[in-house]
Tab-separated table of N, CA and C in Angstrom:
chain	number	residue	atom	x	y	z
A	254	MET	N	0.837	-1.301	0.386
A	254	MET	CA	-0.202	0.473	-0.051
A	254	MET	C	0.927	0.714	0.220
A	255	ALA	N	2.062	1.621	0.733
A	255	ALA	CA	2.595	2.180	0.720
A	255	ALA	C	3.123	2.640	-0.914
A	256	CYS	N	3.760	1.605	-1.130
A	256	CYS	CA	4.066	1.859	-2.558
A	256	CYS	C	2.950	2.301	-3.388
A	257	SER	N	2.060	2.496	-3.959
A	257	SER	CA	0.949	2.660	-4.131
A	257	SER	C	0.980	4.035	-4.063
A	258	ASN	N	0.767	4.258	-2.828
A	258	ASN	CA	0.249	6.011	-2.056
A	258	ASN	C	2.033	6.828	-2.770
A	259	PHE	N	2.878	6.124	-2.770
A	259	PHE	CA	4.441	6.463	-3.270
A	259	PHE	C	4.046	7.122	-4.924
A	260	LYS	N	3.888	5.946	-5.784
A	260	LYS	CA	3.571	6.080	-6.856
A	260	LYS	C	2.199	7.303	-7.323
A	261	ASN	N	1.365	7.231	-6.762
A	261	ASN	CA	0.049	8.045	-6.445
A	261	ASN	C	0.844	9.862	-6.372
A	262	THR	N	1.618	9.931	-5.475
A	262	THR	CA	1.936	11.246	-5.302
A	262	THR	C	3.009	11.525	-6.451
A	263	LEU	N	4.123	10.103	-7.005
A	263	LEU	CA	4.701	10.805	-7.650
A	263	LEU	C	4.656	11.677	-9.085
A	264	LEU	N	3.191	10.901	-9.380
A	264	LEU	CA	2.088	11.111	-10.618
A	264	LEU	C	1.457	12.304	-10.847
A	265	PHE	N	1.233	12.207	-9.356
A	265	PHE	CA	0.702	14.331	-8.927
A	265	PHE	C	0.834	14.888	-9.213
A	266	LEU	N	2.579	15.049	-8.514
A	266	LEU	CA	3.350	15.837	-8.585
A	266	LEU	C	3.955	15.884	-9.949
A	267	PHE	N	4.201	14.786	-11.112
A	267	PHE	CA	4.212	14.803	-12.407
A	267	PHE	C	3.301	16.080	-12.694
A	268	ILE	N	2.745	15.411	-12.871
A	268	ILE	CA	1.214	16.536	-13.359
A	268	ILE	C	0.687	18.041	-13.038
A	269	ILE	N	1.082	18.033	-11.811
A	269	ILE	CA	1.265	19.608	-11.295
A	269	ILE	C	2.102	20.180	-11.815
A	270	ALA	N	3.827	19.415	-12.029
A	270	ALA	CA	4.651	20.424	-12.395
A	270	ALA	C	4.725	20.521	-13.957
A	271	ASN	N	3.921	19.913	-14.362
A	271	ASN	CA	3.372	20.159	-15.999
A	271	ASN	C	2.820	21.216	-16.127
A	272	LEU	N	2.090	21.580	-15.712
A	272	LEU	CA	0.512	22.657	-15.458
A	272	LEU	C	0.688	23.721	-14.518
A	273	VAL	N	2.577	23.619	-13.791
A	273	VAL	CA	3.052	25.045	-14.113
A	273	VAL	C	4.140	25.784	-14.338
A	274	HIS	N	4.457	24.778	-15.078
A	274	HIS	CA	6.131	24.869	-15.422
A	274	HIS	C	6.065	26.352	-15.939
A	275	THR	N	7.573	26.714	-15.875
A	275	THR	CA	8.063	28.040	-16.721
A	275	THR	C	8.832	27.862	-17.789
A	276	PRO	N	8.817	28.722	-18.579
A	276	PRO	CA	9.794	28.810	-20.097
A	276	PRO	C	11.122	28.346	-19.140
A	277	PHE	N	11.700	28.554	-18.393
A	277	PHE	CA	13.150	28.205	-17.741
A	277	PHE	C	14.081	27.066	-18.081
A	278	ALA	N	14.966	28.059	-19.233
A	278	ALA	CA	15.606	26.714	-19.801
A	278	ALA	C	15.749	26.166	-21.492
A	279	SER	N	14.328	27.029	-21.756
A	279	SER	CA	13.699	26.588	-22.883
A	279	SER	C	14.344	27.288	-24.122
A	280	TYR	N	15.304	28.384	-23.590
A	280	TYR	CA	15.299	29.138	-24.456
A	280	TYR	C	16.957	29.056	-24.810
A	281	LEU	N	17.399	27.461	-24.285
A	281	LEU	CA	18.786	27.026	-24.337
A	281	LEU	C	18.973	25.564	-26.064
A	282	GLU	N	17.734	26.127	-26.413
A	282	GLU	CA	17.407	24.987	-27.980
A	282	GLU	C	16.855	23.974	-27.643
A	283	ILE	N	15.982	24.177	-26.273
A	283	ILE	CA	15.661	21.929	-26.027
A	283	ILE	C	14.122	22.339	-26.548
A	284	LYS	N	13.761	21.361	-27.440
A	284	LYS	CA	12.410	21.034	-28.203
A	284	LYS	C	11.675	20.552	-26.683
A	285	LYS	N	10.994	21.310	-26.134
A	285	LYS	CA	10.210	20.566	-25.088
A	285	LYS	C	8.731	20.757	-25.493
A	286	LYS	N	8.235	19.118	-24.903
A	286	LYS	CA	7.286	18.628	-25.040
A	286	LYS	C	6.135	19.593	-23.945
A	287	CYS	N	5.019	20.483	-24.296
A	287	CYS	CA	4.322	20.905	-23.505
A	287	CYS	C	3.031	20.086	-23.013
A	288	PHE	N	2.445	19.994	-21.890
A	288	PHE	CA	1.291	19.004	-21.188
A	288	PHE	C	-0.259	20.910	-21.465
A	289	LEU	N	-0.432	20.328	-22.338
A	289	LEU	CA	-2.162	21.372	-22.006
A	289	LEU	C	-1.532	22.746	-22.538
A	290	THR	N	-0.284	23.100	-23.351
A	290	THR	CA	-0.151	24.385	-23.416
A	290	THR	C	0.782	23.904	-24.782
A	291	SER	N	0.955	25.634	-25.736
A	291	SER	CA	1.566	25.805	-26.602
A	291	SER	C	2.979	25.835	-26.559
A	292	ASN	N	3.647	25.208	-27.642
A	292	ASN	CA	5.275	25.607	-27.613
A	292	ASN	C	5.304	26.555	-28.145
A	293	VAL	N	6.365	26.983	-28.397
A	293	VAL	CA	6.840	28.664	-29.134
A	293	VAL	C	7.729	29.256	-29.353
A	294	THR	N	7.736	29.068	-30.813
A	294	THR	CA	9.597	30.194	-30.682
A	294	THR	C	9.349	31.248	-31.154
A	295	VAL	N	10.196	32.242	-30.240
A	295	VAL	CA	10.537	33.114	-30.977
A	295	VAL	C	11.825	33.579	-31.222
A	296	HIS	N	12.075	34.164	-32.659
A	296	HIS	CA	13.011	34.695	-33.414
A	296	HIS	C	13.173	35.920	-33.188
A	297	VAL	N	14.771	36.401	-33.420
A	297	VAL	CA	15.027	37.962	-33.542
A	297	VAL	C	16.209	37.643	-34.294
A	298	ALA	N	15.758	38.609	-35.751
A	298	ALA	CA	16.852	38.454	-36.036
A	298	ALA	C	17.533	40.319	-35.972
A	299	ASN	N	18.908	40.190	-36.598
A	299	ASN	CA	19.359	41.314	-36.846
A	299	ASN	C	19.369	41.745	-38.657
A	300	MET	N	18.797	42.276	-39.161
A	300	MET	CA	18.650	42.838	-40.298
A	300	MET	C	19.223	44.197	-40.523
A	301	LEU	N	19.635	44.922	-39.893
A	301	LEU	CA	20.327	46.142	-39.706
A	301	LEU	C	21.311	46.269	-41.184
A	302	SER	N	21.520	47.699	-41.992
A	302	SER	CA	22.141	47.527	-42.900
A	302	SER	C	23.807	48.337	-42.065
A	303	VAL	N	23.639	48.927	-40.798
A	303	VAL	CA	25.058	48.955	-40.159
A	303	VAL	C	25.500	47.784	-39.775
A	304	ASN	N	26.707	47.545	-39.637
A	304	ASN	CA	27.573	46.759	-38.716
A	304	ASN	C	27.806	46.578	-37.421
A	305	GLY	N	27.071	47.661	-36.987
A	305	GLY	CA	27.842	48.010	-35.389
A	305	GLY	C	26.388	46.614	-34.853
A	306	PRO	N	26.744	46.717	-33.334
A	306	PRO	CA	25.891	45.594	-32.278
A	306	PRO	C	25.073	45.940	-31.820
A	307	LEU	N	24.447	45.053	-32.370
A	307	LEU	CA	22.964	45.004	-31.939
A	307	LEU	C	22.924	44.270	-30.730
A	308	LEU	N	22.251	45.323	-29.615
A	308	LEU	CA	22.178	44.206	-27.953
A	308	LEU	C	21.199	43.812	-28.116
A	309	LEU	N	20.324	42.635	-27.593
A	309	LEU	CA	19.251	42.409	-26.877
A	309	LEU	C	19.081	41.986	-25.447
A	310	HIS	N	17.844	41.756	-24.702
A	310	HIS	CA	17.862	42.153	-23.683
A	310	HIS	C	16.619	40.919	-23.609
A	311	CYS	N	16.017	40.024	-23.590
A	311	CYS	CA	14.877	39.444	-23.148
A	311	CYS	C	14.917	38.896	-22.149
A	312	ARG	N	13.457	38.944	-21.749
A	312	ARG	CA	13.221	38.539	-20.090
A	312	ARG	C	11.292	37.810	-20.511
A	313	SER	N	11.074	37.112	-18.836
A	313	SER	CA	10.219	37.492	-18.569
A	313	SER	C	9.789	38.128	-17.130
A	314	LYS	N	8.372	37.342	-16.790
A	314	LYS	CA	8.340	37.518	-15.158
A	314	LYS	C	8.978	36.471	-14.201
A	315	ASP	N	9.516	35.155	-15.592
A	315	ASP	CA	10.193	34.454	-14.302
A	315	ASP	C	11.682	33.837	-15.037
A	316	ASP	N	11.545	34.393	-16.256
A	316	ASP	CA	13.124	33.720	-16.652
A	316	ASP	C	13.873	35.155	-17.574
A	317	ASP	N	15.347	35.566	-17.593
A	317	ASP	CA	15.583	36.413	-18.027
A	317	ASP	C	16.845	35.516	-18.845
A	318	LEU	N	16.859	35.968	-20.019
A	318	LEU	CA	17.446	35.006	-20.538
A	318	LEU	C	19.086	36.220	-21.171
A	319	GLY	N	19.069	37.057	-20.662
A	319	GLY	CA	20.841	37.432	-20.669
A	319	GLY	C	21.012	38.438	-21.646
A	320	ILE	N	21.381	39.185	-22.043
A	320	ILE	CA	22.015	40.263	-22.889
A	320	ILE	C	22.871	39.139	-23.549
A	321	LYS	N	22.559	39.387	-25.474
A	321	LYS	CA	22.907	38.937	-26.480
A	321	LYS	C	23.702	39.975	-27.043
A	322	THR	N	24.369	39.521	-28.167
A	322	THR	CA	24.908	40.337	-28.848
A	322	THR	C	24.523	39.864	-30.551
A	323	ILE	N	23.962	40.319	-31.323
A	323	ILE	CA	23.231	40.027	-32.452
A	323	ILE	C	24.098	40.377	-33.802
A	324	GLY	N	24.850	39.724	-34.296
A	324	GLY	CA	25.156	40.311	-35.431
A	324	GLY	C	24.647	40.677	-36.746
A	325	GLN	N	25.081	41.314	-38.009
A	325	GLN	CA	24.336	41.252	-38.988
A	325	GLN	C	24.213	40.151	-39.636
A	326	ASN	N	22.619	39.706	-40.031
A	326	ASN	CA	22.130	38.852	-40.966
A	326	ASN	C	22.335	37.760	-39.706
A	327	GLN	N	22.875	38.146	-38.047
A	327	GLN	CA	21.979	36.957	-37.566
A	327	GLN	C	21.009	36.597	-36.493
A	328	GLU	N	20.242	35.746	-35.785
A	328	GLU	CA	19.434	35.995	-35.017
A	328	GLU	C	19.771	34.732	-33.756
A	329	PHE	N	19.033	35.487	-33.163
A	329	PHE	CA	18.708	34.752	-31.815
A	329	PHE	C	17.239	33.855	-31.670
A	330	ARG	N	16.733	32.659	-30.972
A	330	ARG	CA	15.939	32.399	-30.880
A	330	ARG	C	15.692	31.670	-29.640
A	331	TRP	N	14.809	31.477	-29.134
A	331	TRP	CA	14.499	30.589	-27.588
A	331	TRP	C	13.099	29.932	-28.093
A	332	THR	N	12.964	28.931	-27.545
A	332	THR	CA	11.339	28.001	-27.029
A	332	THR	C	11.077	27.795	-25.862
A	333	PHE	N	10.035	28.022	-25.467
A	333	PHE	CA	9.277	27.311	-24.677
A	333	PHE	C	7.950	27.099	-24.169
A	334	CYS	N	7.149	27.228	-23.210
A	334	CYS	CA	6.091	25.737	-23.162
A	334	CYS	C	4.971	27.661	-22.880
A	335	THR	N	4.221	27.840	-23.545
A	335	THR	CA	2.642	28.778	-22.645
A	335	THR	C	2.369	28.348	-21.493
A	336	ASN	N	1.665	29.390	-20.579
A	336	ASN	CA	1.014	28.453	-19.119
A	336	ASN	C	-0.382	28.446	-20.125
A	337	ILE	N	-0.732	27.570	-18.470
A	337	ILE	CA	-2.626	27.307	-19.409
A	337	ILE	C	-3.525	28.596	-19.277
A	338	TRP	N	-2.603	29.590	-18.392
A	338	TRP	CA	-3.674	30.540	-17.787
A	338	TRP	C	-3.558	32.198	-18.853
A	339	HIS	N	-2.872	31.576	-19.994
A	339	HIS	CA	-2.398	32.308	-21.309
A	339	HIS	C	-1.761	33.627	-21.151
A	340	THR	N	-1.081	33.703	-19.877
A	340	THR	CA	-0.658	34.760	-19.017
A	340	THR	C	1.115	35.219	-19.832
A	341	THR	N	1.696	34.281	-20.430
A	341	THR	CA	3.172	34.463	-20.973
A	341	THR	C	3.016	35.326	-21.280
A	342	LYS	N	4.352	35.952	-21.192
A	342	LYS	CA	4.906	37.122	-21.756
A	342	LYS	C	6.455	37.290	-21.480
A	343	PHE	N	6.766	38.132	-22.772
A	343	PHE	CA	8.460	37.993	-22.991
A	343	PHE	C	8.431	39.561	-23.443
A	344	TRP	N	9.220	40.017	-22.903
A	344	TRP	CA	9.801	41.557	-23.477
A	344	TRP	C	11.018	41.892	-23.914
A	345	CYS	N	11.173	42.164	-24.601
A	345	CYS	CA	12.730	42.562	-25.431
A	345	CYS	C	13.162	44.251	-25.398
A	346	THR	N	14.690	44.503	-24.728
A	346	THR	CA	14.911	45.488	-25.020
A	346	THR	C	16.096	45.565	-25.800
A	347	PHE	N	16.091	46.022	-27.371
A	347	PHE	CA	16.724	46.500	-28.171
A	347	PHE	C	17.578	47.430	-27.640
A	348	GLN	N	19.227	47.539	-28.388
A	348	GLN	CA	19.792	48.796	-27.885
A	348	GLN	C	21.017	48.326	-29.430
A	349	LEU	N	20.815	49.475	-30.014
A	349	LEU	CA	21.837	49.562	-31.091
A	349	LEU	C	22.336	51.132	-31.065
A	350	GLY	N	24.042	51.634	-30.848
A	350	GLY	CA	23.965	52.796	-30.752
A	350	GLY	C	23.038	53.432	-29.782
A	351	GLN	N	23.078	54.796	-30.538
A	351	GLN	CA	21.947	55.640	-29.737
A	351	GLN	C	20.265	55.787	-29.958
A	352	LYS	N	20.110	54.513	-29.905
A	352	LYS	CA	18.869	53.827	-30.691
A	352	LYS	C	18.275	52.904	-29.649
A	353	HIS	N	17.642	52.644	-29.178
A	353	HIS	CA	16.667	51.879	-28.472
A	353	HIS	C	15.122	51.237	-28.583
A	354	GLN	N	14.401	50.297	-27.867
A	354	GLN	CA	13.065	50.556	-28.067
A	354	GLN	C	12.872	48.943	-27.409
A	355	VAL	N	11.941	48.610	-26.331
A	355	VAL	CA	11.772	47.999	-25.757
A	355	VAL	C	10.146	47.538	-26.256
A	356	ILE	N	10.145	46.067	-26.622
A	356	ILE	CA	8.666	45.487	-27.728
A	356	ILE	C	8.471	43.941	-26.432
A	357	VAL	N	7.161	43.929	-26.788
A	357	VAL	CA	6.124	42.682	-26.057
A	357	VAL	C	6.860	42.011	-27.395
A	358	ALA	N	7.784	40.749	-27.194
A	358	ALA	CA	7.826	40.025	-27.698
A	358	ALA	C	7.014	38.895	-28.685
A	359	TYR	N	6.464	38.548	-27.095
A	359	TYR	CA	5.443	37.235	-27.208
A	359	TYR	C	4.680	37.707	-25.685
A	360	GLU	N	3.446	37.825	-26.513
A	360	GLU	CA	2.198	37.231	-25.634
A	360	GLU	C	0.979	36.682	-25.823
A	361	GLU	N	0.072	36.442	-25.967
A	361	GLU	CA	-1.357	36.314	-26.476
A	361	GLU	C	-2.016	36.982	-27.681
A	362	THR	N	-1.531	38.518	-27.542
A	362	THR	CA	-2.119	39.440	-28.808
A	362	THR	C	-1.022	39.353	-29.694
A	363	VAL	N	-0.146	38.969	-29.287
A	363	VAL	CA	1.397	39.073	-30.271
A	363	VAL	C	0.912	37.402	-31.164
A	364	ARG	N	0.769	36.602	-30.241
A	364	ARG	CA	0.988	35.343	-30.411
A	364	ARG	C	-0.218	35.188	-31.758
A	365	GLU	N	-1.439	35.921	-31.782
A	365	GLU	CA	-1.880	35.704	-33.007
A	365	GLU	C	-2.081	36.344	-34.269
A	366	PHE	N	-0.596	36.952	-34.746
A	366	PHE	CA	-0.003	37.300	-35.243
A	366	PHE	C	1.267	36.254	-36.092
A	367	CYS	N	1.331	35.173	-35.287
A	367	CYS	CA	2.615	34.377	-35.043
A	367	CYS	C	1.878	33.260	-36.728
A	368	LYS	N	2.719	32.770	-36.867
A	368	LYS	CA	2.646	31.263	-37.671
A	368	LYS	C	2.929	30.423	-37.577
A	369	ASP	N	2.615	29.796	-36.888
A	369	ASP	CA	2.843	27.953	-36.801
A	369	ASP	C	3.642	28.173	-35.358
A	370	ASN	N	2.829	28.879	-34.401
A	370	ASN	CA	4.010	29.564	-33.243
A	370	ASN	C	5.148	29.342	-33.036
A	371	GLN	N	5.391	30.594	-34.406
A	371	GLN	CA	6.585	30.685	-35.030
A	371	GLN	C	6.750	32.427	-34.638
A	372	CYS	N	7.472	33.030	-33.966
A	372	CYS	CA	7.345	34.382	-34.203
A	372	CYS	C	8.355	34.917	-34.731
A	373	HIS	N	8.776	35.663	-35.629
A	373	HIS	CA	10.049	36.218	-36.271
A	373	HIS	C	9.451	38.065	-36.239
A	374	TRP	N	10.732	37.954	-35.148
A	374	TRP	CA	11.086	39.750	-35.078
A	374	TRP	C	12.012	40.103	-35.333
A	375	SER	N	12.313	41.242	-36.249
A	375	SER	CA	13.538	41.729	-37.092
A	375	SER	C	13.824	43.123	-36.738
A	376	ALA	N	15.344	43.461	-36.333
A	376	ALA	CA	15.966	44.797	-36.218
A	376	ALA	C	16.124	45.099	-37.611
A	377	ARG	N	15.357	46.547	-37.877
A	377	ARG	CA	15.753	46.696	-39.231
A	377	ARG	C	15.852	48.467	-39.253
A	378	ASP	N	16.487	49.369	-40.331
A	378	ASP	CA	16.846	50.264	-40.222
A	378	ASP	C	15.648	51.213	-39.559
A	379	ASP	N	14.549	50.711	-39.958
A	379	ASP	CA	13.651	52.097	-39.940
A	379	ASP	C	12.400	51.436	-38.647
A	380	GLY	N	13.016	50.411	-37.768
A	380	GLY	CA	11.917	49.782	-37.094
A	380	GLY	C	12.001	48.586	-36.687
A	381	ILE	N	11.482	48.233	-35.344
A	381	ILE	CA	11.010	46.619	-35.508
A	381	ILE	C	10.242	46.096	-36.010
A	382	TYR	N	10.179	45.117	-36.792
A	382	TYR	CA	9.121	44.161	-37.496
A	382	TYR	C	8.553	43.040	-37.013
A	383	LEU	N	7.845	42.688	-36.754
A	383	LEU	CA	7.337	41.360	-37.224
A	383	LEU	C	6.653	40.646	-38.392
A	384	PHE	N	7.755	40.002	-38.799
A	384	PHE	CA	7.434	39.637	-40.036
A	384	PHE	C	8.079	40.794	-41.426
A	385	ASP	N	6.644	41.207	-41.547
A	385	ASP	CA	7.067	42.375	-42.672
A	385	ASP	C	6.326	43.739	-42.008
A	386	THR	N	5.988	43.778	-40.647
A	386	THR	CA	4.807	44.305	-40.407
A	386	THR	C	5.863	45.545	-39.432
A	387	GLU	N	5.634	46.506	-39.702
A	387	GLU	CA	6.599	47.466	-38.778
A	387	GLU	C	5.277	47.485	-37.630
A	388	TYR	N	5.741	47.250	-36.338
A	388	TYR	CA	5.115	47.487	-34.636
A	388	TYR	C	5.427	48.429	-34.671
A	389	TYR	N	7.163	48.596	-34.551
A	389	TYR	CA	7.518	49.868	-33.402
A	389	TYR	C	8.904	50.523	-33.826
A	390	ASP	N	8.721	51.869	-33.967
A	390	ASP	CA	9.515	52.221	-34.227
A	390	ASP	C	10.911	52.642	-32.987
A	391	TRP	N	12.335	52.885	-33.597
A	391	TRP	CA	13.619	52.856	-33.140
A	391	TRP	C	13.428	54.365	-32.378
A	392	LYS	N	13.698	54.728	-30.648
A	392	LYS	CA	13.985	55.831	-29.890
A	392	LYS	C	15.140	56.440	-30.046
A	393	SER	N	15.480	57.438	-29.723
A	393	SER	CA	16.741	58.053	-29.616
A	393	SER	C	16.737	58.104	-28.329
A	394	SER	N	18.624	57.708	-27.612
A	394	SER	CA	18.981	57.809	-26.185
A	394	SER	C	18.700	59.420	-25.714
A	395	TYR	N	19.025	60.075	-26.355
A	395	TYR	CA	19.330	61.285	-26.358
A	395	TYR	C	18.377	62.317	-26.613
């Protein structure tokens, strides 16, 4: 009987862990199996004509993906499981010399415009784009 209770407890903990999991470490390119939620990949590409470093800092309430330097024509991407409450949100700060912008890289309203749970953002000379639509203008730091 004790063994049966132990197995039931382990099963219960496994189910709970999958229900309330956070996207932690999924940005490390680990393809996750999501339980009752969606698997989403966000791509951020440097499509700028200038060959300066694009600094990118993406984070959520639960995870900080760190500051990344993205070279010209390169991208940074991460994959995560959304939560069951549909409140998963990632925002990113873009910095290019004296220009910057903070964007919402993922939330349910952005997901509507993503294709097959793939969200493709790009930094371009005139702004920040989701696929081929400009969503954000650059701001000057001075």
